[in-house]
mmCIF file with all atom_site columns, C-alpha atoms and ligand atoms in Angstrom:
data_model
loop_
_atom_site.group_PDB
_atom_site.id
_atom_site.type_symbol
_atom_site.label_atom_id
_atom_site.label_alt_id
_atom_site.label_comp_id
_atom_site.label_asym_id
_atom_site.label_entity_id
_atom_site.label_seq_id
_atom_site.pdbx_PDB_ins_code
_atom_site.Cartn_x
_atom_site.Cartn_y
_atom_site.Cartn_z
_atom_site.occupancy
_atom_site.B_iso_or_equiv
_atom_site.pdbx_formal_charge
_atom_site.auth_seq_id
_atom_site.auth_comp_id
_atom_site.auth_asym_id
_atom_site.auth_atom_id
_atom_site.pdbx_PDB_model_num
ATOM   1   C CA  . MET V 1 1   ? 36.888 142.936 129.806 1.00 47.00 ? 1   MET V CA  1
ATOM   2   C CA  . GLY V 1 2   ? 37.799 139.729 131.807 1.00 57.00 ? 2   GLY V CA  1
ATOM   3   C CA  . ASP V 1 3   ? 40.451 140.226 134.435 1.00 87.00 ? 3   ASP V CA  1
ATOM   4   C CA  . THR V 1 4   ? 43.094 138.084 132.837 1.00 97.00 ? 4   THR V CA  1
ATOM   5   C CA  . ILE V 1 5   ? 47.100 139.597 132.010 1.00 98.00 ? 5   ILE V CA  1
ATOM   6   C CA  . PHE V 1 6   ? 45.752 140.147 128.521 1.00 98.00 ? 6   PHE V CA  1
ATOM   7   C CA  . GLY V 1 7   ? 42.983 142.202 129.307 1.00 97.00 ? 7   GLY V CA  1
ATOM   8   C CA  . LYS V 1 8   ? 45.557 144.558 131.968 1.00 97.00 ? 8   LYS V CA  1
ATOM   9   C CA  . ILE V 1 9   ? 47.697 144.596 128.139 1.00 98.00 ? 9   ILE V CA  1
ATOM   10  C CA  . ILE V 1 10  ? 44.567 146.080 126.321 1.00 98.00 ? 10  ILE V CA  1
ATOM   11  C CA  . ARG V 1 11  ? 44.112 148.493 128.801 1.00 97.00 ? 11  ARG V CA  1
ATOM   12  C CA  . ARG V 1 12  ? 46.926 149.735 129.181 1.00 97.00 ? 12  ARG V CA  1
ATOM   13  C CA  . GLU V 1 13  ? 47.276 148.778 132.949 1.00 97.00 ? 13  GLU V CA  1
ATOM   14  C CA  . ILE V 1 14  ? 50.471 146.776 132.118 1.00 97.00 ? 14  ILE V CA  1
ATOM   15  C CA  . PRO V 1 15  ? 52.978 147.344 129.400 1.00 98.00 ? 15  PRO V CA  1
ATOM   16  C CA  . ALA V 1 16  ? 53.443 144.968 126.793 1.00 98.00 ? 16  ALA V CA  1
ATOM   17  C CA  . ASP V 1 17  ? 56.105 145.572 123.531 1.00 98.00 ? 17  ASP V CA  1
ATOM   18  C CA  . ILE V 1 18  ? 52.991 146.039 121.124 1.00 98.00 ? 18  ILE V CA  1
ATOM   19  C CA  . VAL V 1 19  ? 53.493 145.462 117.382 1.00 98.00 ? 19  VAL V CA  1
ATOM   20  C CA  . TYR V 1 20  ? 50.048 145.963 115.625 1.00 98.00 ? 20  TYR V CA  1
ATOM   21  C CA  . GLU V 1 21  ? 46.878 147.218 116.644 1.00 98.00 ? 21  GLU V CA  1
ATOM   22  C CA  . ASP V 1 22  ? 43.310 147.870 115.459 1.00 98.00 ? 22  ASP V CA  1
ATOM   23  C CA  . GLU V 1 23  ? 39.551 148.310 116.661 1.00 98.00 ? 23  GLU V CA  1
ATOM   24  C CA  . GLU V 1 24  ? 39.706 144.438 117.079 1.00 98.00 ? 24  GLU V CA  1
ATOM   25  C CA  . VAL V 1 25  ? 42.638 142.939 117.530 1.00 98.00 ? 25  VAL V CA  1
ATOM   26  C CA  . LEU V 1 26  ? 46.204 143.418 119.353 1.00 98.00 ? 26  LEU V CA  1
ATOM   27  C CA  . ALA V 1 27  ? 49.516 141.589 118.684 1.00 99.00 ? 27  ALA V CA  1
ATOM   28  C CA  . PHE V 1 28  ? 52.683 142.451 120.804 1.00 98.00 ? 28  PHE V CA  1
ATOM   29  C CA  . LYS V 1 29  ? 55.767 140.373 121.499 1.00 98.00 ? 29  LYS V CA  1
ATOM   30  C CA  . ASP V 1 30  ? 55.998 136.944 124.180 1.00 98.00 ? 30  ASP V CA  1
ATOM   31  C CA  . ILE V 1 31  ? 57.575 137.907 127.494 1.00 98.00 ? 31  ILE V CA  1
ATOM   32  C CA  . ALA V 1 32  ? 59.321 134.703 127.223 1.00 98.00 ? 32  ALA V CA  1
ATOM   33  C CA  . PRO V 1 33  ? 59.976 133.713 123.572 1.00 98.00 ? 33  PRO V CA  1
ATOM   34  C CA  . GLN V 1 34  ? 60.213 130.406 122.536 1.00 98.00 ? 34  GLN V CA  1
ATOM   35  C CA  . ALA V 1 35  ? 61.594 131.696 119.065 1.00 98.00 ? 35  ALA V CA  1
ATOM   36  C CA  . PRO V 1 36  ? 63.506 134.482 117.743 1.00 98.00 ? 36  PRO V CA  1
ATOM   37  C CA  . ILE V 1 37  ? 59.878 135.333 116.740 1.00 98.00 ? 37  ILE V CA  1
ATOM   38  C CA  . HIS V 1 38  ? 57.180 134.954 119.285 1.00 98.00 ? 38  HIS V CA  1
ATOM   39  C CA  . ILE V 1 39  ? 54.385 137.219 119.047 1.00 99.00 ? 39  ILE V CA  1
ATOM   40  C CA  . LEU V 1 40  ? 50.983 136.851 120.536 1.00 99.00 ? 40  LEU V CA  1
ATOM   41  C CA  . ILE V 1 41  ? 47.897 137.475 118.450 1.00 99.00 ? 41  ILE V CA  1
ATOM   42  C CA  . ILE V 1 42  ? 44.743 138.564 120.298 1.00 98.00 ? 42  ILE V CA  1
ATOM   43  C CA  . PRO V 1 43  ? 41.389 139.536 119.943 1.00 98.00 ? 43  PRO V CA  1
ATOM   44  C CA  . LYS V 1 44  ? 40.486 142.540 122.260 1.00 98.00 ? 44  LYS V CA  1
ATOM   45  C CA  . LYS V 1 45  ? 37.252 140.935 122.633 1.00 98.00 ? 45  LYS V CA  1
ATOM   46  C CA  . GLU V 1 46  ? 37.028 138.530 125.858 1.00 97.00 ? 46  GLU V CA  1
ATOM   47  C CA  . ILE V 1 47  ? 36.974 134.987 124.543 1.00 98.00 ? 47  ILE V CA  1
ATOM   48  C CA  . PRO V 1 48  ? 38.663 132.841 127.063 1.00 98.00 ? 48  PRO V CA  1
ATOM   49  C CA  . THR V 1 49  ? 39.438 129.775 125.144 1.00 98.00 ? 49  THR V CA  1
ATOM   50  C CA  . ALA V 1 50  ? 39.028 128.105 121.670 1.00 98.00 ? 50  ALA V CA  1
ATOM   51  C CA  . ASN V 1 51  ? 35.900 126.206 122.930 1.00 98.00 ? 51  ASN V CA  1
ATOM   52  C CA  . ASP V 1 52  ? 34.207 129.673 123.867 1.00 98.00 ? 52  ASP V CA  1
ATOM   53  C CA  . ILE V 1 53  ? 34.228 130.833 120.159 1.00 98.00 ? 53  ILE V CA  1
ATOM   54  C CA  . GLN V 1 54  ? 31.041 131.546 118.512 1.00 98.00 ? 54  GLN V CA  1
ATOM   55  C CA  . GLU V 1 55  ? 29.607 131.686 115.187 1.00 98.00 ? 55  GLU V CA  1
ATOM   56  C CA  . GLU V 1 56  ? 29.246 135.298 115.078 1.00 98.00 ? 56  GLU V CA  1
ATOM   57  C CA  . ASP V 1 57  ? 33.406 135.599 116.071 1.00 98.00 ? 57  ASP V CA  1
ATOM   58  C CA  . ALA V 1 58  ? 34.130 133.628 112.805 1.00 98.00 ? 58  ALA V CA  1
ATOM   59  C CA  . PRO V 1 59  ? 35.497 136.907 111.126 1.00 98.00 ? 59  PRO V CA  1
ATOM   60  C CA  . LEU V 1 60  ? 37.130 137.774 114.213 1.00 98.00 ? 60  LEU V CA  1
ATOM   61  C CA  . ILE V 1 61  ? 39.253 134.879 114.337 1.00 98.00 ? 61  ILE V CA  1
ATOM   62  C CA  . GLY V 1 62  ? 39.811 135.143 110.518 1.00 98.00 ? 62  GLY V CA  1
ATOM   63  C CA  . LYS V 1 63  ? 41.450 138.686 111.293 1.00 98.00 ? 63  LYS V CA  1
ATOM   64  C CA  . LEU V 1 64  ? 43.941 136.946 113.283 1.00 98.00 ? 64  LEU V CA  1
ATOM   65  C CA  . PHE V 1 65  ? 45.304 134.994 110.816 1.00 98.00 ? 65  PHE V CA  1
ATOM   66  C CA  . ILE V 1 66  ? 45.334 137.911 108.901 1.00 98.00 ? 66  ILE V CA  1
ATOM   67  C CA  . VAL V 1 67  ? 47.190 139.945 111.063 1.00 98.00 ? 67  VAL V CA  1
ATOM   68  C CA  . ALA V 1 68  ? 49.570 136.960 111.618 1.00 99.00 ? 68  ALA V CA  1
ATOM   69  C CA  . LYS V 1 69  ? 50.623 136.369 108.145 1.00 98.00 ? 69  LYS V CA  1
ATOM   70  C CA  . LYS V 1 70  ? 51.117 140.179 107.828 1.00 98.00 ? 70  LYS V CA  1
ATOM   71  C CA  . LEU V 1 71  ? 53.449 140.212 110.627 1.00 98.00 ? 71  LEU V CA  1
ATOM   72  C CA  . ALA V 1 72  ? 55.031 137.433 109.525 1.00 98.00 ? 72  ALA V CA  1
ATOM   73  C CA  . LYS V 1 73  ? 56.091 139.210 106.711 1.00 98.00 ? 73  LYS V CA  1
ATOM   74  C CA  . GLU V 1 74  ? 56.807 142.673 108.595 1.00 98.00 ? 74  GLU V CA  1
ATOM   75  C CA  . PHE V 1 75  ? 59.029 140.325 110.596 1.00 98.00 ? 75  PHE V CA  1
ATOM   76  C CA  . GLY V 1 76  ? 60.811 138.191 107.609 1.00 98.00 ? 76  GLY V CA  1
ATOM   77  C CA  . VAL V 1 77  ? 59.711 134.623 108.726 1.00 98.00 ? 77  VAL V CA  1
ATOM   78  C CA  . ASP V 1 78  ? 57.025 134.294 105.556 1.00 98.00 ? 78  ASP V CA  1
ATOM   79  C CA  . GLU V 1 79  ? 59.373 132.683 103.452 1.00 98.00 ? 79  GLU V CA  1
ATOM   80  C CA  . SER V 1 80  ? 61.476 130.769 105.728 1.00 98.00 ? 80  SER V CA  1
ATOM   81  C CA  . GLY V 1 81  ? 58.840 129.348 107.712 1.00 98.00 ? 81  GLY V CA  1
ATOM   82  C CA  . TYR V 1 82  ? 56.516 129.899 111.034 1.00 98.00 ? 82  TYR V CA  1
ATOM   83  C CA  . ARG V 1 83  ? 54.145 127.840 113.223 1.00 98.00 ? 83  ARG V CA  1
ATOM   84  C CA  . LEU V 1 84  ? 51.099 129.332 113.887 1.00 98.00 ? 84  LEU V CA  1
ATOM   85  C CA  . VAL V 1 85  ? 49.337 127.809 117.476 1.00 98.00 ? 85  VAL V CA  1
ATOM   86  C CA  . ILE V 1 86  ? 46.222 127.906 119.851 1.00 98.00 ? 86  ILE V CA  1
ATOM   87  C CA  . ASN V 1 87  ? 46.584 126.157 123.260 1.00 98.00 ? 87  ASN V CA  1
ATOM   88  C CA  . CYS V 1 88  ? 43.378 125.346 124.544 1.00 98.00 ? 88  CYS V CA  1
ATOM   89  C CA  . ASN V 1 89  ? 43.132 124.440 127.910 1.00 98.00 ? 89  ASN V CA  1
ATOM   90  C CA  . LYS V 1 90  ? 45.231 121.959 130.609 1.00 98.00 ? 90  LYS V CA  1
ATOM   91  C CA  . ASP V 1 91  ? 46.799 119.423 128.240 1.00 97.00 ? 91  ASP V CA  1
ATOM   92  C CA  . ALA V 1 92  ? 47.709 122.024 125.567 1.00 97.00 ? 92  ALA V CA  1
ATOM   93  C CA  . GLY V 1 93  ? 49.114 123.952 128.272 1.00 97.00 ? 93  GLY V CA  1
ATOM   94  C CA  . GLN V 1 94  ? 46.564 127.092 128.333 1.00 98.00 ? 94  GLN V CA  1
ATOM   95  C CA  . ALA V 1 95  ? 48.254 129.421 130.791 1.00 98.00 ? 95  ALA V CA  1
ATOM   96  C CA  . VAL V 1 96  ? 46.255 132.653 129.859 1.00 98.00 ? 96  VAL V CA  1
ATOM   97  C CA  . TYR V 1 97  ? 42.706 132.385 129.518 1.00 98.00 ? 97  TYR V CA  1
ATOM   98  C CA  . HIS V 1 98  ? 41.973 135.026 126.770 1.00 98.00 ? 98  HIS V CA  1
ATOM   99  C CA  . LEU V 1 99  ? 42.144 133.560 123.219 1.00 98.00 ? 99  LEU V CA  1
ATOM   100 C CA  . HIS V 1 100 ? 45.873 133.903 121.813 1.00 98.00 ? 100 HIS V CA  1
ATOM   101 C CA  . LEU V 1 101 ? 47.320 133.123 118.661 1.00 99.00 ? 101 LEU V CA  1
ATOM   102 C CA  . HIS V 1 102 ? 51.163 132.389 119.067 1.00 98.00 ? 102 HIS V CA  1
ATOM   103 C CA  . LEU V 1 103 ? 53.213 133.449 115.876 1.00 99.00 ? 103 LEU V CA  1
ATOM   104 C CA  . LEU V 1 104 ? 56.526 130.987 116.274 1.00 98.00 ? 104 LEU V CA  1
ATOM   105 C CA  . GLY V 1 105 ? 59.199 132.045 113.565 1.00 98.00 ? 105 GLY V CA  1
ATOM   106 C CA  . GLY V 1 106 ? 62.918 132.022 113.139 1.00 98.00 ? 106 GLY V CA  1
ATOM   107 C CA  . ARG V 1 107 ? 64.015 128.616 113.738 1.00 98.00 ? 107 ARG V CA  1
ATOM   108 C CA  . LYS V 1 108 ? 63.109 124.972 112.682 1.00 97.00 ? 108 LYS V CA  1
ATOM   109 C CA  . PHE V 1 109 ? 60.311 123.308 115.045 1.00 97.00 ? 109 PHE V CA  1
ATOM   110 C CA  . THR V 1 110 ? 59.817 119.726 114.841 1.00 96.00 ? 110 THR V CA  1
ATOM   111 C CA  . TRP V 1 111 ? 56.675 117.653 114.435 1.00 97.00 ? 111 TRP V CA  1
ATOM   112 C CA  . PRO V 1 112 ? 55.029 116.103 115.977 1.00 95.00 ? 112 PRO V CA  1
ATOM   113 C CA  . PRO V 1 113 ? 55.251 118.624 119.350 1.00 91.00 ? 113 PRO V CA  1
ATOM   114 C CA  . GLY V 1 114 ? 56.560 117.476 122.506 1.00 82.00 ? 114 GLY V CA  1
HETATM 115 P P1  . AMP R 2 .   ? 49.529 130.075 126.512 1.00 83.52 ? 201 AMP R P1  1
HETATM 116 O O1  . AMP R 2 .   ? 50.607 128.816 127.186 1.00 83.52 ? 201 AMP R O1  1
HETATM 117 O O2  . AMP R 2 .   ? 49.146 129.582 124.723 1.00 83.52 ? 201 AMP R O2  1
HETATM 118 O O3  . AMP R 2 .   ? 48.533 130.309 127.586 1.00 83.52 ? 201 AMP R O3  1
HETATM 119 O O4  . AMP R 2 .   ? 50.213 131.056 126.391 1.00 83.52 ? 201 AMP R O4  1
HETATM 120 C C1  . AMP R 2 .   ? 51.011 131.934 127.079 1.00 83.52 ? 201 AMP R C1  1
HETATM 121 C C2  . AMP R 2 .   ? 51.622 133.202 126.273 1.00 83.52 ? 201 AMP R C2  1
HETATM 122 O O5  . AMP R 2 .   ? 51.587 134.073 127.095 1.00 83.52 ? 201 AMP R O5  1
HETATM 123 C C3  . AMP R 2 .   ? 52.727 132.266 127.092 1.00 83.52 ? 201 AMP R C3  1
HETATM 124 O O6  . AMP R 2 .   ? 54.016 132.343 125.992 1.00 83.52 ? 201 AMP R O6  1
HETATM 125 C C4  . AMP R 2 .   ? 53.689 133.367 128.077 1.00 83.52 ? 201 AMP R C4  1
HETATM 126 O O7  . AMP R 2 .   ? 55.056 133.948 127.956 1.00 83.52 ? 201 AMP R O7  1
HETATM 127 C C5  . AMP R 2 .   ? 52.673 134.680 127.626 1.00 83.52 ? 201 AMP R C5  1
HETATM 128 N N1  . AMP R 2 .   ? 52.463 136.103 128.895 1.00 83.52 ? 201 AMP R N1  1
HETATM 129 C C6  . AMP R 2 .   ? 52.302 135.628 129.924 1.00 83.52 ? 201 AMP R C6  1
HETATM 130 N N2  . AMP R 2 .   ? 52.466 136.800 130.520 1.00 83.52 ? 201 AMP R N2  1
HETATM 131 C C7  . AMP R 2 .   ? 52.579 137.943 129.347 1.00 83.52 ? 201 AMP R C7  1
HETATM 132 C C8  . AMP R 2 .   ? 52.850 139.366 129.331 1.00 83.52 ? 201 AMP R C8  1
HETATM 133 N N3  . AMP R 2 .   ? 52.931 140.203 130.208 1.00 83.52 ? 201 AMP R N3  1
HETATM 134 N N4  . AMP R 2 .   ? 53.534 139.716 128.253 1.00 83.52 ? 201 AMP R N4  1
HETATM 135 C C9  . AMP R 2 .   ? 53.578 139.214 127.383 1.00 83.52 ? 201 AMP R C9  1
HETATM 136 N N5  . AMP R 2 .   ? 53.304 137.740 126.995 1.00 83.52 ? 201 AMP R N5  1
HETATM 137 C C10 . AMP R 2 .   ? 53.026 137.125 128.247 1.00 83.52 ? 201 AMP R C10 1
#
């Protein structure tokens, strides 16, 4: 497991507000929420960026979205709407180099993004 902050969360070396876990996926509340609902859904497998996703990761990546839509329903934003975001590298503002899907909801979002 890589030594990112999310690796430490997976290994329970630092705390997080975990809202979902299975063998392959972990989801927890973002520490600096940008919306009333802001959850990060991550693979336990260490994949640094979207560029590093391999063909064999397709089911795992699909699972991130399945977990995201279940959490959207659980947190009551499935009907009102939500945004799913993966930032890749510096122009997108990626800060943590462990792949993560942002689930944002509970307010309106502008499009295009700033
Ligand atoms: P990104 O810019 O896509 O790499 O997003 C990284 C996200 O991780 C940011 O929204 C941070 O607020 C969030 N974050 C960083 N450290 C933690 C942490 N210890 N627990 C929860 N979220 C975190």
